[in-house]
GROMACS .gro file of C-alpha atoms in nm:
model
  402
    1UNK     CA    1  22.287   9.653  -9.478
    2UNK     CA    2  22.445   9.632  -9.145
    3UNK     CA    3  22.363   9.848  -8.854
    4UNK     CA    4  22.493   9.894  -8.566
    5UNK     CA    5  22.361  10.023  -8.223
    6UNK     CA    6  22.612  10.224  -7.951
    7UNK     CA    7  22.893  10.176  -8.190
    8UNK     CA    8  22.872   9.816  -8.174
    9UNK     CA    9  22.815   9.554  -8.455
   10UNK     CA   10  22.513   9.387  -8.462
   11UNK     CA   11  22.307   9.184  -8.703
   12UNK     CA   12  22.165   9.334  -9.001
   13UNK     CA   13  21.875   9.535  -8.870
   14UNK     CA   14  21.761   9.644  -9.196
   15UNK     CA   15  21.779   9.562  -9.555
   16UNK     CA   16  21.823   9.802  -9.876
   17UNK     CA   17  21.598   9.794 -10.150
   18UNK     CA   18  21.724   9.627 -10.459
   19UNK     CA   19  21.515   9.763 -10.697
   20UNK     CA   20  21.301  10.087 -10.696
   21UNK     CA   21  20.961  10.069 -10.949
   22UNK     CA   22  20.986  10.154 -11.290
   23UNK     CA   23  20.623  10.247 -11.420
   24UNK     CA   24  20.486  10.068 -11.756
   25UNK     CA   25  20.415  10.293 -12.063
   26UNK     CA   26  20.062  10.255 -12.022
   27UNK     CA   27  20.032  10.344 -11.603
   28UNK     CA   28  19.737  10.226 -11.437
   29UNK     CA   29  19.506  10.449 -11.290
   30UNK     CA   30  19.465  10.305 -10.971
   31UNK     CA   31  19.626  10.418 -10.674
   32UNK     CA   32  19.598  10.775 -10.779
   33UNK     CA   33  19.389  11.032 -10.548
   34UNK     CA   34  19.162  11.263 -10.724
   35UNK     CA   35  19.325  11.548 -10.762
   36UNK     CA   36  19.614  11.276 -10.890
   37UNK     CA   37  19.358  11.186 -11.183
   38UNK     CA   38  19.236  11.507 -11.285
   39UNK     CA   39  19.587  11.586 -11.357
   40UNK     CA   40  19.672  11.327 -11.564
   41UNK     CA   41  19.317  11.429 -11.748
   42UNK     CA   42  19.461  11.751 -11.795
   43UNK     CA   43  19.787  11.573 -11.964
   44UNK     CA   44  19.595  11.403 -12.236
   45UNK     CA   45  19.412  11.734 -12.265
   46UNK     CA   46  19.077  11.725 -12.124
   47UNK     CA   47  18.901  12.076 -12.028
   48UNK     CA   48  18.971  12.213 -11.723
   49UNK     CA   49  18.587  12.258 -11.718
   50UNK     CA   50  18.553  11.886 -11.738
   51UNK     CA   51  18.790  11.715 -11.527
   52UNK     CA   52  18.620  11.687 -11.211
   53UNK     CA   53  18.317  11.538 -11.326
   54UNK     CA   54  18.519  11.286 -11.550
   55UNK     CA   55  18.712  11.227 -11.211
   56UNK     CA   56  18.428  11.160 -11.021
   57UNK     CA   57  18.281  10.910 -11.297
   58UNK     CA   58  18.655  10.709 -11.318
   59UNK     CA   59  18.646  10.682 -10.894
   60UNK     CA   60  18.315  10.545 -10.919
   61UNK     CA   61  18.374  10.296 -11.175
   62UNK     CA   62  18.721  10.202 -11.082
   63UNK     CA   63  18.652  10.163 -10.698
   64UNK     CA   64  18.284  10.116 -10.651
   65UNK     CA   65  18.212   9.934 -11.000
   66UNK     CA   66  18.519   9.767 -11.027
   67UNK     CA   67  18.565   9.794 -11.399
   68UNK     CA   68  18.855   9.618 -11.549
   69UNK     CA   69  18.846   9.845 -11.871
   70UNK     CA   70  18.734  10.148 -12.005
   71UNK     CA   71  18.482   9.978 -12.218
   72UNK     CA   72  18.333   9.873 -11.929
   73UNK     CA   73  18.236  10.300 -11.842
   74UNK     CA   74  17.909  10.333 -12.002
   75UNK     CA   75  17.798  10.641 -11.881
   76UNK     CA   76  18.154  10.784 -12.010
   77UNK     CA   77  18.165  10.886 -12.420
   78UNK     CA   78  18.318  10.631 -12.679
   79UNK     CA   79  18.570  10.905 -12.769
   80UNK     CA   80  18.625  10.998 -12.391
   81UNK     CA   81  18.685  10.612 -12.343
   82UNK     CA   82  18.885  10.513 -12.647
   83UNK     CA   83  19.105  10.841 -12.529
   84UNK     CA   84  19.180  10.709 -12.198
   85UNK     CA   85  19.247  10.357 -12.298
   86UNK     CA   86  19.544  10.515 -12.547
   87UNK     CA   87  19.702  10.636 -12.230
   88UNK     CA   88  19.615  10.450 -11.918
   89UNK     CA   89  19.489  10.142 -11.764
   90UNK     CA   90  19.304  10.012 -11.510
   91UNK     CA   91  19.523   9.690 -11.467
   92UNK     CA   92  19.555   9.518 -11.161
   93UNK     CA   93  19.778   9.278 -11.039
   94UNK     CA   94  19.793   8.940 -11.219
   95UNK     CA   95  19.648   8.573 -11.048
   96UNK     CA   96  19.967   8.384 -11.071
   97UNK     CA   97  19.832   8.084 -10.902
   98UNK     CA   98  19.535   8.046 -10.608
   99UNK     CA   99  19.563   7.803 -10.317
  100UNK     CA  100  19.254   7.754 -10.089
  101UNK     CA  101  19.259   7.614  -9.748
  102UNK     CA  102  19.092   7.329  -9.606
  103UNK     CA  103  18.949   7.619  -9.363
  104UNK     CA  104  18.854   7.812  -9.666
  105UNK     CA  105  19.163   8.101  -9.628
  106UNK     CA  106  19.221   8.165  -9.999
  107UNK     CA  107  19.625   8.250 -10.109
  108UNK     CA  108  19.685   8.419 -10.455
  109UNK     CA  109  20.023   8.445 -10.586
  110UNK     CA  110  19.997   8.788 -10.743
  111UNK     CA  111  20.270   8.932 -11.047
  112UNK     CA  112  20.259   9.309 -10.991
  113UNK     CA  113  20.343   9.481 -11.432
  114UNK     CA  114  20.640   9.690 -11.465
  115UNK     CA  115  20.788   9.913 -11.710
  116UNK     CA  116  21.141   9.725 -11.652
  117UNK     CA  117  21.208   9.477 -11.923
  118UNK     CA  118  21.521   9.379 -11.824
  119UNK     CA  119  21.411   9.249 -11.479
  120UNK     CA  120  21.115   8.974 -11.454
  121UNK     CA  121  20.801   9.068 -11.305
  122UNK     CA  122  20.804   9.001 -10.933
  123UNK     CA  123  20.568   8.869 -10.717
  124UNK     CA  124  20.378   8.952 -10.417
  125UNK     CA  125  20.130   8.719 -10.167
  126UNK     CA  126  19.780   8.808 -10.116
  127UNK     CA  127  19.554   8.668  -9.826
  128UNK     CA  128  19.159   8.628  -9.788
  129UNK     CA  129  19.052   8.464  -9.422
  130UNK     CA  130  18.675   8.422  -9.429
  131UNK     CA  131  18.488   8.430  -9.090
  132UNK     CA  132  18.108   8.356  -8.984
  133UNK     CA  133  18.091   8.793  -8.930
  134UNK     CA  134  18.383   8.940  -9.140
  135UNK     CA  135  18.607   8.859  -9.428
  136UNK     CA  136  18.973   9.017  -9.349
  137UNK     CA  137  19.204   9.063  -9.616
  138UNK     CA  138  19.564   9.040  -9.518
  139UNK     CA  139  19.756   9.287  -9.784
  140UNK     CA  140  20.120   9.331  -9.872
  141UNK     CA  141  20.337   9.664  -9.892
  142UNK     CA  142  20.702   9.564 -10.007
  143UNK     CA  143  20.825   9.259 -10.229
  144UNK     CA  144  21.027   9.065  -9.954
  145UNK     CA  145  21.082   9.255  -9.617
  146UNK     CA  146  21.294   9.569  -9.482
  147UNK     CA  147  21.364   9.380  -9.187
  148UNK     CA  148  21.497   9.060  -9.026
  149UNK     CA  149  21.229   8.948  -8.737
  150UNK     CA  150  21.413   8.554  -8.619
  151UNK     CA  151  21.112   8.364  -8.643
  152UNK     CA  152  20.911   8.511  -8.986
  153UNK     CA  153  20.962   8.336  -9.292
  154UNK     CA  154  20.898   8.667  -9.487
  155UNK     CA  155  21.177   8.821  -9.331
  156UNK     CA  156  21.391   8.554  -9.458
  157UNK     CA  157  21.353   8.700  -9.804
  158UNK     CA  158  21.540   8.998 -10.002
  159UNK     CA  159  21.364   9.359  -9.992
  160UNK     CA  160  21.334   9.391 -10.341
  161UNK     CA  161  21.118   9.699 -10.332
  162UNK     CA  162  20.814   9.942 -10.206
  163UNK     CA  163  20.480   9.898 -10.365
  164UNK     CA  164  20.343  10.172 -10.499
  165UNK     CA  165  19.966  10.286 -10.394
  166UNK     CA  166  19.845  10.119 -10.673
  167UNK     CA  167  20.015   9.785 -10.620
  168UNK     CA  168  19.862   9.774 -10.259
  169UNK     CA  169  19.525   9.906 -10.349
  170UNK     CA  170  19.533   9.656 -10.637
  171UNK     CA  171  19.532   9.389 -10.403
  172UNK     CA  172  19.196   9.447 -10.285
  173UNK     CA  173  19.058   9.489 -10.624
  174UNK     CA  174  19.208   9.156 -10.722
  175UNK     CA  175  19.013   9.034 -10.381
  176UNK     CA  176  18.696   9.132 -10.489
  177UNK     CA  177  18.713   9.062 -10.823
  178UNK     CA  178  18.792   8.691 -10.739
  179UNK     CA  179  18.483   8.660 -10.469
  180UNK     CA  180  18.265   8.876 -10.692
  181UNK     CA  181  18.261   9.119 -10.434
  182UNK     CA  182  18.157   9.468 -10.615
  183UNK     CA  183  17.856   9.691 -10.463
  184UNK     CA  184  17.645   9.587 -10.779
  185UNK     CA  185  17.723   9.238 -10.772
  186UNK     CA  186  17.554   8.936 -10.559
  187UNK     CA  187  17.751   8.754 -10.312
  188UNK     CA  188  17.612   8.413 -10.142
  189UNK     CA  189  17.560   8.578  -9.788
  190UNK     CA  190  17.399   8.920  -9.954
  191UNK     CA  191  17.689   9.134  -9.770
  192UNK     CA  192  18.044   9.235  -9.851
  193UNK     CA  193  18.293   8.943  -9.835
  194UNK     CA  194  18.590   9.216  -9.745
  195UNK     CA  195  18.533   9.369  -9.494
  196UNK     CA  196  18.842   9.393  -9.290
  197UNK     CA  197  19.190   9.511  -9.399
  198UNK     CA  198  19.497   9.441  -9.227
  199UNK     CA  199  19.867   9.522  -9.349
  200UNK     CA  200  20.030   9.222  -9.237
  201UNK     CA  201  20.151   9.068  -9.547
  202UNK     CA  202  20.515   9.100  -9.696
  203UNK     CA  203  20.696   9.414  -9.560
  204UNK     CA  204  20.705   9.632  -9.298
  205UNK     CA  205  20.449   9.932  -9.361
  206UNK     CA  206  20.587  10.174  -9.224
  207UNK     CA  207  20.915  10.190  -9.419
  208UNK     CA  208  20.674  10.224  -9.721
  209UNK     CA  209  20.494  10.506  -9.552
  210UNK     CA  210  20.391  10.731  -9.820
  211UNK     CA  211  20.237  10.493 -10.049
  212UNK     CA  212  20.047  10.321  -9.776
  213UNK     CA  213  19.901  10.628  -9.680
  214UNK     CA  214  19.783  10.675 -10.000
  215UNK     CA  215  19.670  10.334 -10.052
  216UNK     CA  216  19.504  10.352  -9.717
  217UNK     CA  217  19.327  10.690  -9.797
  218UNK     CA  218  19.159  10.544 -10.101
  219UNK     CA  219  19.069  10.219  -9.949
  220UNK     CA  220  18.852  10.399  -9.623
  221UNK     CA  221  18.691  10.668  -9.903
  222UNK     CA  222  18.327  10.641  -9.837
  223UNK     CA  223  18.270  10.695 -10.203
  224UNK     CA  224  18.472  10.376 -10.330
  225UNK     CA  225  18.596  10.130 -10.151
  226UNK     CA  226  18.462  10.176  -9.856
  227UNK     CA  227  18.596   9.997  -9.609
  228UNK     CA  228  18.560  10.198  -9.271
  229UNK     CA  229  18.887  10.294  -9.131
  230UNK     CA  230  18.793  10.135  -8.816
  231UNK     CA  231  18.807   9.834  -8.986
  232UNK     CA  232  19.213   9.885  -9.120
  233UNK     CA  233  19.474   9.776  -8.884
  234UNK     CA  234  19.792   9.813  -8.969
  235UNK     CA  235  20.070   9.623  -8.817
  236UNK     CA  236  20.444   9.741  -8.766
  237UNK     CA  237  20.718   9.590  -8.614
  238UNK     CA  238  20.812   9.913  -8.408
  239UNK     CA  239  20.933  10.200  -8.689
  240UNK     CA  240  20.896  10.505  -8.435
  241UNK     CA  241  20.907  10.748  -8.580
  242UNK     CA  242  20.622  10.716  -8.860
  243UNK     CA  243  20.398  10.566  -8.558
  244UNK     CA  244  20.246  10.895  -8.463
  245UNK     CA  245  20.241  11.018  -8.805
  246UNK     CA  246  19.992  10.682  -8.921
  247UNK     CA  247  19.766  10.824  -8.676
  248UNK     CA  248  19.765  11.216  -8.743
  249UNK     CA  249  19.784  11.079  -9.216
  250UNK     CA  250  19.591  10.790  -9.198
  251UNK     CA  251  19.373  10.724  -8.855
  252UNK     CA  252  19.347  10.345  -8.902
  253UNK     CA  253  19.365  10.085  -8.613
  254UNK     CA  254  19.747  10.056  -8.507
  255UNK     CA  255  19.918   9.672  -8.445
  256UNK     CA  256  20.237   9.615  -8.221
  257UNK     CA  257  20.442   9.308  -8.345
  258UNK     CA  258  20.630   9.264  -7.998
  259UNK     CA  259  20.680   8.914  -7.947
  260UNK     CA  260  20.886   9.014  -7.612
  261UNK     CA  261  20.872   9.200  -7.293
  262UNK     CA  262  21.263   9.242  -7.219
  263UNK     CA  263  21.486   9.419  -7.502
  264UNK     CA  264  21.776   9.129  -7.477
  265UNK     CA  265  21.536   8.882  -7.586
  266UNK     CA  266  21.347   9.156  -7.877
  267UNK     CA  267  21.694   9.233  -8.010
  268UNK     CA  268  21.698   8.866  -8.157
  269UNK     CA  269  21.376   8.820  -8.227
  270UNK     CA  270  21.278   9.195  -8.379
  271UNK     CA  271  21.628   9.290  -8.423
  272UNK     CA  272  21.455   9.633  -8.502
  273UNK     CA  273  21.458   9.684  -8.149
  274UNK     CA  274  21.811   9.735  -8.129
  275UNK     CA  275  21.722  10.081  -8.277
  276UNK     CA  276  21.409  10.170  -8.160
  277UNK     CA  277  21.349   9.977  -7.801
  278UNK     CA  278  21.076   9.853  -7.606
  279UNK     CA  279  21.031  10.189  -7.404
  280UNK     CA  280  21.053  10.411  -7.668
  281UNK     CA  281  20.777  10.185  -7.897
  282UNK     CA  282  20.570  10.194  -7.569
  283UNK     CA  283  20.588  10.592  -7.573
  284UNK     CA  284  20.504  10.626  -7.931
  285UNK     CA  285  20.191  10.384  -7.867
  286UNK     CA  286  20.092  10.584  -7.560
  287UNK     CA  287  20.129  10.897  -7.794
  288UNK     CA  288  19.916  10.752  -8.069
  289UNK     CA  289  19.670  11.030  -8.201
  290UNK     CA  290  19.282  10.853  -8.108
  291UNK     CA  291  19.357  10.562  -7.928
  292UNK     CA  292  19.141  10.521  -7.624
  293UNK     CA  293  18.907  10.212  -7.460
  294UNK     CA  294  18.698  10.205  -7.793
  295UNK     CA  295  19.031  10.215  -8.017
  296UNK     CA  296  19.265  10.018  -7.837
  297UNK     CA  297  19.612   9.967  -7.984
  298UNK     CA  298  19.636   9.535  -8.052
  299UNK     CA  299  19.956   9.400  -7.941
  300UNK     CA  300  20.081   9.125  -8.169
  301UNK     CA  301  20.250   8.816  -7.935
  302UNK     CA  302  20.362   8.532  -8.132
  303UNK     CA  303  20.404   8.257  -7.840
  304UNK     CA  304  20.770   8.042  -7.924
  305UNK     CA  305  20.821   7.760  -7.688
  306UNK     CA  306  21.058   7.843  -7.379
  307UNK     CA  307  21.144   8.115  -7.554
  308UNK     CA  308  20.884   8.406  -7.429
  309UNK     CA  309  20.622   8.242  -7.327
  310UNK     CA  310  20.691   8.192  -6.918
  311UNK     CA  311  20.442   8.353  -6.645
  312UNK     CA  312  20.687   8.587  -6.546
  313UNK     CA  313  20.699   8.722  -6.959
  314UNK     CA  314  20.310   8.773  -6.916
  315UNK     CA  315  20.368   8.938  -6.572
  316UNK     CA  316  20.612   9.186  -6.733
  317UNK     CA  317  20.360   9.211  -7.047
  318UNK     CA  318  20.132   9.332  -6.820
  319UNK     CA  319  20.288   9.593  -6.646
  320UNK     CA  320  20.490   9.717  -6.950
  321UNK     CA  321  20.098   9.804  -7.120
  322UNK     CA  322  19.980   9.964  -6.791
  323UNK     CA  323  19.844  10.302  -6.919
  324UNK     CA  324  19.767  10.208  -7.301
  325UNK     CA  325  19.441  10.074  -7.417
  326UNK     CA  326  19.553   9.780  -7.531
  327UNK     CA  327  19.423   9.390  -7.661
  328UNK     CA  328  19.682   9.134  -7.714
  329UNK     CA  329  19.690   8.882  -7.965
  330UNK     CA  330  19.848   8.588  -7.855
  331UNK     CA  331  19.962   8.421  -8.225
  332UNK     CA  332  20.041   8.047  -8.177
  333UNK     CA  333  20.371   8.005  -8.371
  334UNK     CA  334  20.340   7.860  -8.738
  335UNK     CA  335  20.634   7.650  -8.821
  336UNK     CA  336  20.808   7.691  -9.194
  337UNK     CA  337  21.044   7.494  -9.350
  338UNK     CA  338  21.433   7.576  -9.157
  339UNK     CA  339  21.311   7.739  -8.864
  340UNK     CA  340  21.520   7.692  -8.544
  341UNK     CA  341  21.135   7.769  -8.295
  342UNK     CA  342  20.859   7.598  -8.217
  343UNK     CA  343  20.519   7.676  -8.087
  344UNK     CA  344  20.435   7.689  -7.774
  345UNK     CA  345  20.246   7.419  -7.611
  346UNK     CA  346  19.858   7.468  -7.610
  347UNK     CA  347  19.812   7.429  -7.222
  348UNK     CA  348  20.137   7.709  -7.137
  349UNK     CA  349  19.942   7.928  -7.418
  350UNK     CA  350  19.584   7.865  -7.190
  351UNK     CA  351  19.769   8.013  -6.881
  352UNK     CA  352  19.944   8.285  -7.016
  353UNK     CA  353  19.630   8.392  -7.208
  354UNK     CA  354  19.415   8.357  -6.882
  355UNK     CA  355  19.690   8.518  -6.679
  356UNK     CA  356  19.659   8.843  -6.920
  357UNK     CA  357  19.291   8.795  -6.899
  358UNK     CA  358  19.244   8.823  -6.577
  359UNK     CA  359  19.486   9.114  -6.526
  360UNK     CA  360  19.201   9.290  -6.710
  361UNK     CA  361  19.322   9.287  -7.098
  362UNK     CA  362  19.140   9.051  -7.377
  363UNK     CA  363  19.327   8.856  -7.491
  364UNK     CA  364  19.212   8.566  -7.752
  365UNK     CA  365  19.431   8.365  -7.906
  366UNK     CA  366  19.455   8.367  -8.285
  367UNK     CA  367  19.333   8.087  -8.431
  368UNK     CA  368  19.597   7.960  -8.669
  369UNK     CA  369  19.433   8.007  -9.032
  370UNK     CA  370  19.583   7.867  -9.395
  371UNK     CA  371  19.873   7.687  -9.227
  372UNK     CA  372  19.821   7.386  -9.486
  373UNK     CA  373  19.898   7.613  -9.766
  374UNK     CA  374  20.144   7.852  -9.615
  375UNK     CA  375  19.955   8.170  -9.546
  376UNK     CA  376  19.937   8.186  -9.175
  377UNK     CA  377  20.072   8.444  -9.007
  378UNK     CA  378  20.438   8.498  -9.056
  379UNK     CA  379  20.492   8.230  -9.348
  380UNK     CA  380  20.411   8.434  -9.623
  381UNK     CA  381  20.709   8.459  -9.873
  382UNK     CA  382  20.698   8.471 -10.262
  383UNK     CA  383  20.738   8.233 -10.497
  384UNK     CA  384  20.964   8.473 -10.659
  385UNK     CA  385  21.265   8.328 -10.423
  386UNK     CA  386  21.199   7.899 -10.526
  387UNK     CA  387  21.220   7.694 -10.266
  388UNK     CA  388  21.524   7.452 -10.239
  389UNK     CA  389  21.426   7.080 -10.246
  390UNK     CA  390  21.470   7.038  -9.890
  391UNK     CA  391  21.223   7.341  -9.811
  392UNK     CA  392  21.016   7.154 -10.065
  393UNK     CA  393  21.018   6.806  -9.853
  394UNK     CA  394  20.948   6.996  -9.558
  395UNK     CA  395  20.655   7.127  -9.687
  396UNK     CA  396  20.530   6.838  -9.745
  397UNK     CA  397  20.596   6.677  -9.424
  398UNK     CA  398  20.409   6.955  -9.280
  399UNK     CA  399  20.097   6.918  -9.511
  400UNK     CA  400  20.065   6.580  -9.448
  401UNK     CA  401  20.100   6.626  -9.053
  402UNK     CA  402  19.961   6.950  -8.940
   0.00000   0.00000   0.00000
């Protein structure tokens, strides 16, 4: 799809979806919210008398538990069980394959079932970064990317389609199940490995914006998952208009990919902004429901050699976040095989990071995580699309030198 902006032509700002989801006989039930359940109960015919306790025992052993079958539901009846399992499932995504850093940031390739027969299961990328005091899970929401951002690799892909709820929630599950990471289950440090949550992976959130609330909803449930919503950030590229609305549906942490202080420069980067532009994104993030000192809005910065990383871009950073309570990330640039940027040198990165320091704003610079298998920020993209030999050599190249 090509957009234009003022009548004029422009690059493609956004993609269309290929594909939309086509559910398998046997749905899973993940993903659903309660009242979502006790519907389908009532479909297969369970009393109305019943359904919210049989509700309440399926959320606790599908989100606290973990189960990966009915079977698994002790405290449910045989019949109840064997009933369920002749409708529904509690399948998650598949393990395709599972790449582990030398810095111990895990990568699973993940095939997401589908009703379609005709089309081949597609895949999504999953993300586990392990620190001394958190374990963050960077998640997915589309297969490929809406958009078109000039220096992401996942952007480079097709949008095939949304994930459902289920699909993004799945992710998680997949997570824990991997790291044995369920309430009633030992881990090597006696806490929860997950901890964190950030939508960051492939696809912009926010043109998925329904299912991610949903997904999102059922993640921060203090009877199941669990994970505090203080501890979800979602990231968006600048989709306006469902900016506000995250923070009156879901009331997570928000994430600014901005990558540049004038629009000229932002239109070819985040060609998004052509639509929606820096002053307008700025509003919206002043207008975000809860932000404040203690939930400041995180500014995502990925620092491209003489491209936006000058003293006079952090001077104009700066003053374009006077008023918002605000952190930036400064993201050092990871390369990927046919990109026309580099990153930034580490002593220009120092001074613009000290120069935003001292203007009162933290502002740490991410340390670049998983780069030796391709998971670092920005390089995610499926192995749905193959690479091309030359992609392939690079990759290599890259292993061996980085």
């Amino acid at each position: 799809m090509t957009d234009t902006v003022d009548g004029a032509p422009g690059a493609p700002l956004e993609k269309v979806a290929l594909e939309i989801y086509v559910p398998p006989a046997k749905p899973s039930l993940i993903g659903l919210s309660r009242a979502e359940i006790a519907e389908r109960l009532g479909g297969i015919g369970v009393a109305p008398a019943q359904r919210r306790m049989r509700t309440q025992q399926l959320w606790h052993w599908i989100y606290v538990r973990g189960a990966r079958t009915f079977d698994e539901m002790t405290s449910i009846s045989k019949e109840m069980r064997s009933q369920l399992d002749q409708h529904f499932t509690v399948t998650r995504p598949e393990v395709v394959a599972e790449q582990i850093s030398n810095d111990g940031t895990r990568k699973w390739l993940l095939r997401l079932p589908s009703g379609d027969a005709v089309e081949k299961a597609h895949e999504i990328e999953c993300v586990y970064i392990p620190e001394t005091d958190r374990g963050t899970l960077c998640v997915s929401s589309q297969v490929g990317c809406t958009l078109n951002c000039a220096f992401c690799h996942t952007g480079t892909q097709r949008l095939v389609r949304n994930l459902t709820a289920g699909e993004i929630v799945g992710q998680i599950m997949v997570a824990r199940d991997r790291l044995n990471d369920w309430v009633d289950r030992e881990t090597p440090t006696g806490s929860r490995l997950v901890t964190n949550v950030v939508m960051m992976g492939m696809g912009e959130p926010l043109y998925n914006f329904e299912a991610v609330r949903d997904a999102l909803l059922i993640v921060s449930d203090n009877e199941g998952v669990g994970i505090s919503r203080r501890r979800i950030t979602l990231s968006t590229s600048g989709v306006v208009p469902n900016i506000v609305r995250t923070g009156d549906e879901i009331g997570v942490m928000l994430a600014i990919s901005l990558h540049a202080v004038r629009d000229g420069l932002r239109n070819e980067l985040v060609p998004l902004n052509r639509k929606y532009p820096i002053a307008e994104l700025l509003q919206a993030c002043r207008d975000y429901p809860g932000s404040s000192n203690a939930r400041r809005i995180t500014f995502e910065y990925v620092m491209l050699k003489d491209v936006n990383d000058s003293l006079d871009d952090a001077r104009l950073l700066v003053k374009l976040l006077k008023g918002i309570p605000a952190k930036i990330n400064l993201i050092p640039f990871n390369p990927w095989p046919g990109t026309r940027y580099e990153c930034s040198d580490w002593d220009q990165i120092e001074k613009f990071s000290e120069y935003i320091f001292n203007a009162g704003y933290s502002s740490p610079v991410r340390t670049p995580r998983g780069r030796d298998i391709l998971a670092a920020c920005g390089q995610l993209k499926s192995e749905t699309e193959k690479l091309s030999a030359r992609e392939r050599q690079a990759l290599r190249a890259m292993a061996m030198t980085d």
